[in-house]
PDB file of C-alpha atoms in Angstrom:
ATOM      1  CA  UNK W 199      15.145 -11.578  23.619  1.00 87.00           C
ATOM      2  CA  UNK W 200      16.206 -10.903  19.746  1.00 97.00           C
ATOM      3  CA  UNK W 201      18.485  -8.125  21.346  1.00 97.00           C
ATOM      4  CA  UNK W 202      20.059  -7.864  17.673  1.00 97.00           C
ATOM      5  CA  UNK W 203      16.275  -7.292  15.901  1.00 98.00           C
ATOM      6  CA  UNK W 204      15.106  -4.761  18.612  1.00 98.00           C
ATOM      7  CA  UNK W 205      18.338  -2.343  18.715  1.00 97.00           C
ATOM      8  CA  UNK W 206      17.371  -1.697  15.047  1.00 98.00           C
ATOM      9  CA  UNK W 207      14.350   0.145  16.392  1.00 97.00           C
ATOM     10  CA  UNK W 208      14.909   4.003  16.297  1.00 96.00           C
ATOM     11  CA  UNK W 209      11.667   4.709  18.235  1.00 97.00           C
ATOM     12  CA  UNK W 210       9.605   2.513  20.346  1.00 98.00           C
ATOM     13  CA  UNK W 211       9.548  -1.067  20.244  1.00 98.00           C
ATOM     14  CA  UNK W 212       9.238  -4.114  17.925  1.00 99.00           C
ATOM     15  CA  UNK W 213       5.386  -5.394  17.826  1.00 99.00           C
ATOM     16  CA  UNK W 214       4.061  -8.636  18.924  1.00 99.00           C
ATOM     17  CA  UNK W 215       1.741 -10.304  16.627  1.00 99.00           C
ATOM     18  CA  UNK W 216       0.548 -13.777  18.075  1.00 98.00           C
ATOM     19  CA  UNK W 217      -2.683 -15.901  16.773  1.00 98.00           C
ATOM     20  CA  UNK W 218      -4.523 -16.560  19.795  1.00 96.00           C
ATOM     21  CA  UNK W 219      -7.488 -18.407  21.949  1.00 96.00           C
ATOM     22  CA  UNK W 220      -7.773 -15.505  24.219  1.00 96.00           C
ATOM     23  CA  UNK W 221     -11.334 -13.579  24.294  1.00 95.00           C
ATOM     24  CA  UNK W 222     -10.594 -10.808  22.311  1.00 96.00           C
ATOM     25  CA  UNK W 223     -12.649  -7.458  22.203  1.00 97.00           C
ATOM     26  CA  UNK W 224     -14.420  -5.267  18.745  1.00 96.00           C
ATOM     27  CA  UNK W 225     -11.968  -2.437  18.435  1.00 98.00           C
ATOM     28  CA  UNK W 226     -13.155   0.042  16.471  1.00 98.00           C
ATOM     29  CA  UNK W 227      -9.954   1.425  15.903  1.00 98.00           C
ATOM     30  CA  UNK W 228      -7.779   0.514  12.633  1.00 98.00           C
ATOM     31  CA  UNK W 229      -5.407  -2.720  12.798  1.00 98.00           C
ATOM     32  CA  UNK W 230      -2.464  -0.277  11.721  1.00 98.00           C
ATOM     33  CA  UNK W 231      -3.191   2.153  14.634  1.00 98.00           C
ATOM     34  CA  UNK W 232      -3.149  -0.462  17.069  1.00 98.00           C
ATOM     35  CA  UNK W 233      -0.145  -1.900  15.962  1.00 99.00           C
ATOM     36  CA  UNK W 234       1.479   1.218  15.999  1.00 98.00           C
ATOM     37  CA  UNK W 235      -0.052   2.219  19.359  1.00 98.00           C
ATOM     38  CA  UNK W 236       1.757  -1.114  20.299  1.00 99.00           C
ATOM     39  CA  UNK W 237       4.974  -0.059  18.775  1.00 98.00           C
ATOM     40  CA  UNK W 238       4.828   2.739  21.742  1.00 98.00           C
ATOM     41  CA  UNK W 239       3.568   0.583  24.918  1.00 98.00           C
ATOM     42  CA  UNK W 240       0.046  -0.181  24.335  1.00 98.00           C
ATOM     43  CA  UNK W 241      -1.582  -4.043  24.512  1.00 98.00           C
ATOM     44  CA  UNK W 242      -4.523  -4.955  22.585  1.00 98.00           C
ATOM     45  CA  UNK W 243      -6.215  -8.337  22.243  1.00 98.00           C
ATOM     46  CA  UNK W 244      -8.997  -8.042  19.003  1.00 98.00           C
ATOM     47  CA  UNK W 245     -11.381 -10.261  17.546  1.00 96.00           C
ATOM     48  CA  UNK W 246     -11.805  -7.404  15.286  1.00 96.00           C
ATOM     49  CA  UNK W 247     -11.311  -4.248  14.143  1.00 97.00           C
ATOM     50  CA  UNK W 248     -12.271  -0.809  12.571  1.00 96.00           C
ATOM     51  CA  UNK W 249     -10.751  -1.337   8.399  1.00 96.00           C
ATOM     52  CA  UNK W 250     -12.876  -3.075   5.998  1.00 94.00           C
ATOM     53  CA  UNK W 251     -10.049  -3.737   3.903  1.00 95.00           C
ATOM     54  CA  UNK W 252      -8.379  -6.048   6.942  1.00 97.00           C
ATOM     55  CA  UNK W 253     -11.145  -7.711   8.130  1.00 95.00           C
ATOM     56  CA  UNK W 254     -11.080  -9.177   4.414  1.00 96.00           C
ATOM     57  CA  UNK W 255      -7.490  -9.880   4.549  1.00 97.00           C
ATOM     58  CA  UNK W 256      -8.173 -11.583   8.167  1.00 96.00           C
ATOM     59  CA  UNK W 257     -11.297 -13.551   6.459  1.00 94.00           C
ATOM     60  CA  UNK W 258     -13.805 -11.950   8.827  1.00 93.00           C
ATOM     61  CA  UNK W 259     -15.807 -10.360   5.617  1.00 90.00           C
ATOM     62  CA  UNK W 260     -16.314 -11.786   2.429  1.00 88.00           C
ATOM     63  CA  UNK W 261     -17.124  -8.441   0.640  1.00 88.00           C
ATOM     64  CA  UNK W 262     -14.453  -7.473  -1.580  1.00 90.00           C
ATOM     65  CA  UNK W 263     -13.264  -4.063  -1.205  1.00 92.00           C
ATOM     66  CA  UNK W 264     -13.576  -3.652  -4.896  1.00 90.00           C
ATOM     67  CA  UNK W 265     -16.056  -1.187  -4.535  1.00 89.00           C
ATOM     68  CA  UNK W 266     -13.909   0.528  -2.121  1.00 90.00           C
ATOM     69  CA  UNK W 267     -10.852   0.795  -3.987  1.00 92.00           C
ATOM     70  CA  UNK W 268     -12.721   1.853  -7.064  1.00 88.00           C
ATOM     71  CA  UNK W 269     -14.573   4.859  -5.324  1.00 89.00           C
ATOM     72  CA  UNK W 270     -10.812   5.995  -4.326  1.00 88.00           C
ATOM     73  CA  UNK W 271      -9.861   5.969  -7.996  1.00 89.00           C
ATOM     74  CA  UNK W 272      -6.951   4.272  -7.228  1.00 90.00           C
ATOM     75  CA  UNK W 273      -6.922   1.959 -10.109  1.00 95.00           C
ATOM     76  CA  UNK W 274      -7.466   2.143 -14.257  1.00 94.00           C
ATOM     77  CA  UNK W 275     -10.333  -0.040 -14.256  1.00 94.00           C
ATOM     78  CA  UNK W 276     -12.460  -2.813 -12.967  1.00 92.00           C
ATOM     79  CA  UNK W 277     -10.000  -5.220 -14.420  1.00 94.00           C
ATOM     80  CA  UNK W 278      -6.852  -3.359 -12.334  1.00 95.00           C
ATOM     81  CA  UNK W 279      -8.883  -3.355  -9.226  1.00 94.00           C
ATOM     82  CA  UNK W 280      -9.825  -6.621  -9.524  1.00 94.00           C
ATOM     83  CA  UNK W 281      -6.250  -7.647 -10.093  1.00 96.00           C
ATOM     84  CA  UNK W 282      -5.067  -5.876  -6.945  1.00 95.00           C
ATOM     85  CA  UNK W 283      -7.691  -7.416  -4.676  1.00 94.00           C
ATOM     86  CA  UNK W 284      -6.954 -10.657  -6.369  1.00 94.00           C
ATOM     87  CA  UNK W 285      -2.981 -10.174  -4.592  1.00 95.00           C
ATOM     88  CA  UNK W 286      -4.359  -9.466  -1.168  1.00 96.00           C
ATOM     89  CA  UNK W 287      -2.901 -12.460   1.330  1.00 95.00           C
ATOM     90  CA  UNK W 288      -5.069 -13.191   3.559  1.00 96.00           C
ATOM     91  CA  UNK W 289      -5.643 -15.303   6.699  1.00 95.00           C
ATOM     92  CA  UNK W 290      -8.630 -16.944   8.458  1.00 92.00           C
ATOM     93  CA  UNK W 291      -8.760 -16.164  12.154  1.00 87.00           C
ATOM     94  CA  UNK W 292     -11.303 -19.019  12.369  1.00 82.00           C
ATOM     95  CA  UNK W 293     -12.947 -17.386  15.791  1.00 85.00           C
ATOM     96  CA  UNK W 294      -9.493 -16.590  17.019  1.00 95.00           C
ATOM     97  CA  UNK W 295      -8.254 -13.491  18.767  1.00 98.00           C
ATOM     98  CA  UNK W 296      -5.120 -11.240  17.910  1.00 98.00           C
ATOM     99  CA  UNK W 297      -2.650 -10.220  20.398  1.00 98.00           C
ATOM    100  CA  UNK W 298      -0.754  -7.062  19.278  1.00 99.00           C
ATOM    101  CA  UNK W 299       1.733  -6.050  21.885  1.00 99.00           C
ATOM    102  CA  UNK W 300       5.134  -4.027  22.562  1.00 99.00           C
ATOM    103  CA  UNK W 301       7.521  -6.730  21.795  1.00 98.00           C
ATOM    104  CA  UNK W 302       9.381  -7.831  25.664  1.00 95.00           C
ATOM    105  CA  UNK W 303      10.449 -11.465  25.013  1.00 95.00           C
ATOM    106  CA  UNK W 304       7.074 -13.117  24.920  1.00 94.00           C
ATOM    107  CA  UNK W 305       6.280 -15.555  22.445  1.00 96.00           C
ATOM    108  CA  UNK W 306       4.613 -14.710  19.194  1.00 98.00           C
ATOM    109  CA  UNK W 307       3.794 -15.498  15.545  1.00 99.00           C
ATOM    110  CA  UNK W 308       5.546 -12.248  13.821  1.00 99.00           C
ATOM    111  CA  UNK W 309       7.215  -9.070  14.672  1.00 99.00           C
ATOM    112  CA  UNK W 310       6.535  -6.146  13.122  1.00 99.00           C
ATOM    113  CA  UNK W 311       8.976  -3.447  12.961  1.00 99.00           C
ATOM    114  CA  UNK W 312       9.606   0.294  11.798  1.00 99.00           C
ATOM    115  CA  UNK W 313      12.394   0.942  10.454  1.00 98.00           C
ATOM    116  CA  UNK W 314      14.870   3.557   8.632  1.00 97.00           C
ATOM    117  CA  UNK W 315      15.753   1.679   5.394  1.00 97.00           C
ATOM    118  CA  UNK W 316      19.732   1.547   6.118  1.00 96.00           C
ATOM    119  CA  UNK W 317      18.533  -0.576   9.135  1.00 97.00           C
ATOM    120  CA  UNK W 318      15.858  -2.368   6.796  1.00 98.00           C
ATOM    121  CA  UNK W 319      19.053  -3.120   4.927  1.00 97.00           C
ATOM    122  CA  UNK W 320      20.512  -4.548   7.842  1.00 97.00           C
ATOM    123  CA  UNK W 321      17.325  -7.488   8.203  1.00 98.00           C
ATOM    124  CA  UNK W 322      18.212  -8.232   4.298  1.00 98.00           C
ATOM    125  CA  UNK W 323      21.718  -8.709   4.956  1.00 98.00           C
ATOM    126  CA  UNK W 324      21.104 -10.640   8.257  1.00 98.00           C
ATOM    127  CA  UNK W 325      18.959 -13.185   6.000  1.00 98.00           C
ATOM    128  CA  UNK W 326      21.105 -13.627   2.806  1.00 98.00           C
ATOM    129  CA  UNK W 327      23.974 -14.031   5.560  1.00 98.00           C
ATOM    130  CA  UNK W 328      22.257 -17.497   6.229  1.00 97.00           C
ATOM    131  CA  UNK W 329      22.098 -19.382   3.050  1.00 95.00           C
ATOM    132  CA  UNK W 330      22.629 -16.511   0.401  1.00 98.00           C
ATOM    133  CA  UNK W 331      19.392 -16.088  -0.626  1.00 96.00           C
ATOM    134  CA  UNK W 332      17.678 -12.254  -1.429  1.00 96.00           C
ATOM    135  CA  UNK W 333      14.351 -11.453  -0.069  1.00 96.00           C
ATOM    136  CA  UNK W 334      11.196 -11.020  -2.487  1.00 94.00           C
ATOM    137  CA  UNK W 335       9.587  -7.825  -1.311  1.00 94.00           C
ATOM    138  CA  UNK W 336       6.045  -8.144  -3.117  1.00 92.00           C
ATOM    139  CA  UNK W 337       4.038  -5.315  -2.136  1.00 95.00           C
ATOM    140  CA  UNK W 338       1.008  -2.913  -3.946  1.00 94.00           C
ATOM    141  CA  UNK W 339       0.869  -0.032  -1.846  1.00 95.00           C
ATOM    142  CA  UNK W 340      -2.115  -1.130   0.002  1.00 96.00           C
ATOM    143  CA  UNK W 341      -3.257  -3.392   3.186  1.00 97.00           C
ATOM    144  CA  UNK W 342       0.246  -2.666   4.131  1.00 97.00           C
ATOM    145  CA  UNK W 343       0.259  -3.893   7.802  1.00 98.00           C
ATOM    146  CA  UNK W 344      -2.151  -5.943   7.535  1.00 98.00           C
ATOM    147  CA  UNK W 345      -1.690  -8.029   4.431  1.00 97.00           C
ATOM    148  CA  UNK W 346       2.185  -7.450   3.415  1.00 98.00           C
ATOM    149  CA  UNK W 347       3.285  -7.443   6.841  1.00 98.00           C
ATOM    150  CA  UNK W 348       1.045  -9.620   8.905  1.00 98.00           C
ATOM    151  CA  UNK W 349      -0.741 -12.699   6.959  1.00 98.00           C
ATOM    152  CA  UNK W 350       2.957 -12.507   4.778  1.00 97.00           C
ATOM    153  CA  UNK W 351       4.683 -13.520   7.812  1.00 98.00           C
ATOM    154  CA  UNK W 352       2.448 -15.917   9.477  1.00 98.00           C
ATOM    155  CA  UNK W 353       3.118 -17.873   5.949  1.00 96.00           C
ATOM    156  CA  UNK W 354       6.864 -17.655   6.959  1.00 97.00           C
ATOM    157  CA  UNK W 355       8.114 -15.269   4.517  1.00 97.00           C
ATOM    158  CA  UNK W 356      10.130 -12.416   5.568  1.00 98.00           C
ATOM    159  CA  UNK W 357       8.431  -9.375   4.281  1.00 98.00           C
ATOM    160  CA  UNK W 358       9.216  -5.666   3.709  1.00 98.00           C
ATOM    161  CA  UNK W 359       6.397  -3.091   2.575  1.00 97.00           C
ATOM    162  CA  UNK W 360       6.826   0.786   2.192  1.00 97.00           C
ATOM    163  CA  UNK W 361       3.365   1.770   3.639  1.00 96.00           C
ATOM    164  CA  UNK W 362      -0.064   2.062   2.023  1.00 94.00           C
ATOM    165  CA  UNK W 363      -2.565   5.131   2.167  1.00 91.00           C
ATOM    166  CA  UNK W 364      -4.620   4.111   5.181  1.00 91.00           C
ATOM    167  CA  UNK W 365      -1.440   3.149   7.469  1.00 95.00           C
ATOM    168  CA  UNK W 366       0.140   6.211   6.796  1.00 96.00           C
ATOM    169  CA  UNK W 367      -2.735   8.414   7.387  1.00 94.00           C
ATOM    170  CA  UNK W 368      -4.546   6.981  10.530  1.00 94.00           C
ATOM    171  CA  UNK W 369      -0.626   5.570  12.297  1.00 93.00           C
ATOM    172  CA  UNK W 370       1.311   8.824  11.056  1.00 92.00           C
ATOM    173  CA  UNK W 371       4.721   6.425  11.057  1.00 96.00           C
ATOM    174  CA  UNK W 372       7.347   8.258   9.933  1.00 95.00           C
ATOM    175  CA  UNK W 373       8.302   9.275   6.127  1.00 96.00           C
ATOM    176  CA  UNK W 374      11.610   8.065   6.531  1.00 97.00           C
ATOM    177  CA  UNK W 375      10.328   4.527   7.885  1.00 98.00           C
ATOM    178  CA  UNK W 376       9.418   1.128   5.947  1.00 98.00           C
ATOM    179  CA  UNK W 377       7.286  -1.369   8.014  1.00 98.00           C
ATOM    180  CA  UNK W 378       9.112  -5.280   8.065  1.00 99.00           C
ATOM    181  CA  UNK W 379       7.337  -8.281   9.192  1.00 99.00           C
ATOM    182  CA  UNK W 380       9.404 -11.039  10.307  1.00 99.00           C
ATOM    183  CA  UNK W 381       8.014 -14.554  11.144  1.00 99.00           C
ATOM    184  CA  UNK W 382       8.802 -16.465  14.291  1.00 98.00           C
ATOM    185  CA  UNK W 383      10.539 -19.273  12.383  1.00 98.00           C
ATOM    186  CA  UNK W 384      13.204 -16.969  11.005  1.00 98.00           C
ATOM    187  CA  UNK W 385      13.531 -14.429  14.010  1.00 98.00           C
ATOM    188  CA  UNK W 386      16.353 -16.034  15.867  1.00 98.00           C
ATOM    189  CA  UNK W 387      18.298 -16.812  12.915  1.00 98.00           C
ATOM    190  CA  UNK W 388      18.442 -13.546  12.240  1.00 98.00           C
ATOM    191  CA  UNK W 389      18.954 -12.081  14.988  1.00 98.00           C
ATOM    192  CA  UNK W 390      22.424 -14.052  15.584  1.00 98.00           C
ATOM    193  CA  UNK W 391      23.071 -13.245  11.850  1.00 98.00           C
ATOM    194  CA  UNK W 392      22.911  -9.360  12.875  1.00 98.00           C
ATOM    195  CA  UNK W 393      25.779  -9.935  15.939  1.00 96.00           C
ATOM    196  CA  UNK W 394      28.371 -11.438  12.425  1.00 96.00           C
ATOM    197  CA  UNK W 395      27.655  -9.490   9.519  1.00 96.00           C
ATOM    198  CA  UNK W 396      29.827  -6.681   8.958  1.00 93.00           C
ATOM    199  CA  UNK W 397      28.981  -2.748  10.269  1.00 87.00           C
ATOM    200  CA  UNK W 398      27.555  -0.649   7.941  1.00 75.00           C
ATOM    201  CA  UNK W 399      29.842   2.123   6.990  1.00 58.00           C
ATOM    202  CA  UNK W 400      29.173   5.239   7.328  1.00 51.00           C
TER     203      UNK W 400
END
């Protein structure tokens, strides 16, 4: 049940990501509002969904959001844009459904979790309690659930992100929080590594 991962959840629950076979629906909704709809009970199984910029990280459009990012005037130039698209991970759902769920013991690909940063700290410590080794957060400020803390996982890396625009906005997580993915293969481990490390004092 990851008892260890879920206490570390102020407010709602851990979310259930899991690649699957299932007939999923069009949601026009935003993949960071359903996962955060998730977070607080909701269940959700999408073939799709409502942000441009995630169904490019899930491979379901080929159209760079390029244009997207440079109407924002986010970026210098063409050349920093294109560097920042150039660092979105991305996944191919390949015809595949998501299933994004309040996490209750069920088997799934990653967990995504909210989290004050003294109990972010906490996942860090869990992990370099196991063979010593520090996590590399690599994060741009955007595609923040989908891309740092989604496709980042499902490639087995533990990954920590501190929001983007759109997630922010549209889920309204809190100010305090940072978003962690965590990948199957490294849940348990972690979560046993949270019951040994020391407490953090206070």
């Amino acid at each position: 049940m990851l008892e260890n991962i879920t206490r570390l959840m102020e407010k709602g629950n851990p979310v259930s990501i899991l690649i699957s076979n299932e007939k999923g629906t069009e949601s026009p909704l935003l993949y960071c509002e359903l996962v955060h709809r998730a977070r607080y009970g909701e269940s959700f199984i999408i073939t799709s969904q409502g942000c441009s910029v995630c169904e490019y990280v899930f491979c379901n459009a080929e159209n760079s959001p390029g244009d997207y990012y440079n109407s924002t005037g986010r970026y210098k130039n063409q050349k920093a844009t294109s560097n920042a698209v150039s660092s979105l991970k991305r996944f191919e759902i390949n015809g595949r459904s998501i299933r994004i769920t309040p996490f209750k013991g069920e088997k799934f690909d990653v967990l995504i979790l909210y989290l004050k940063p003294v109990r972010a700290m906490r996942i860090i410590q869990a992990y370099a309690y196991l063979e010593g080794k520090q996590v590399k957060i690599s994060t741009g400020g955007i595609a923040s659930i989908c891309s740092d803390c989604t496709v980042n996982p499902l490639r087995g890396k533990l990954s920590y992100s501190l929001g983007c625009k759109g997630s922010r906005k549209h889920s309204k997580y809190g100010d305090d929080e940072v978003v962690v993915g965590i990948p199957f293969e490294l849940a348990k481990d972690i979560d046993e590594a949270l019951g040994k490390i020391p407490e953090t004092l206070s």
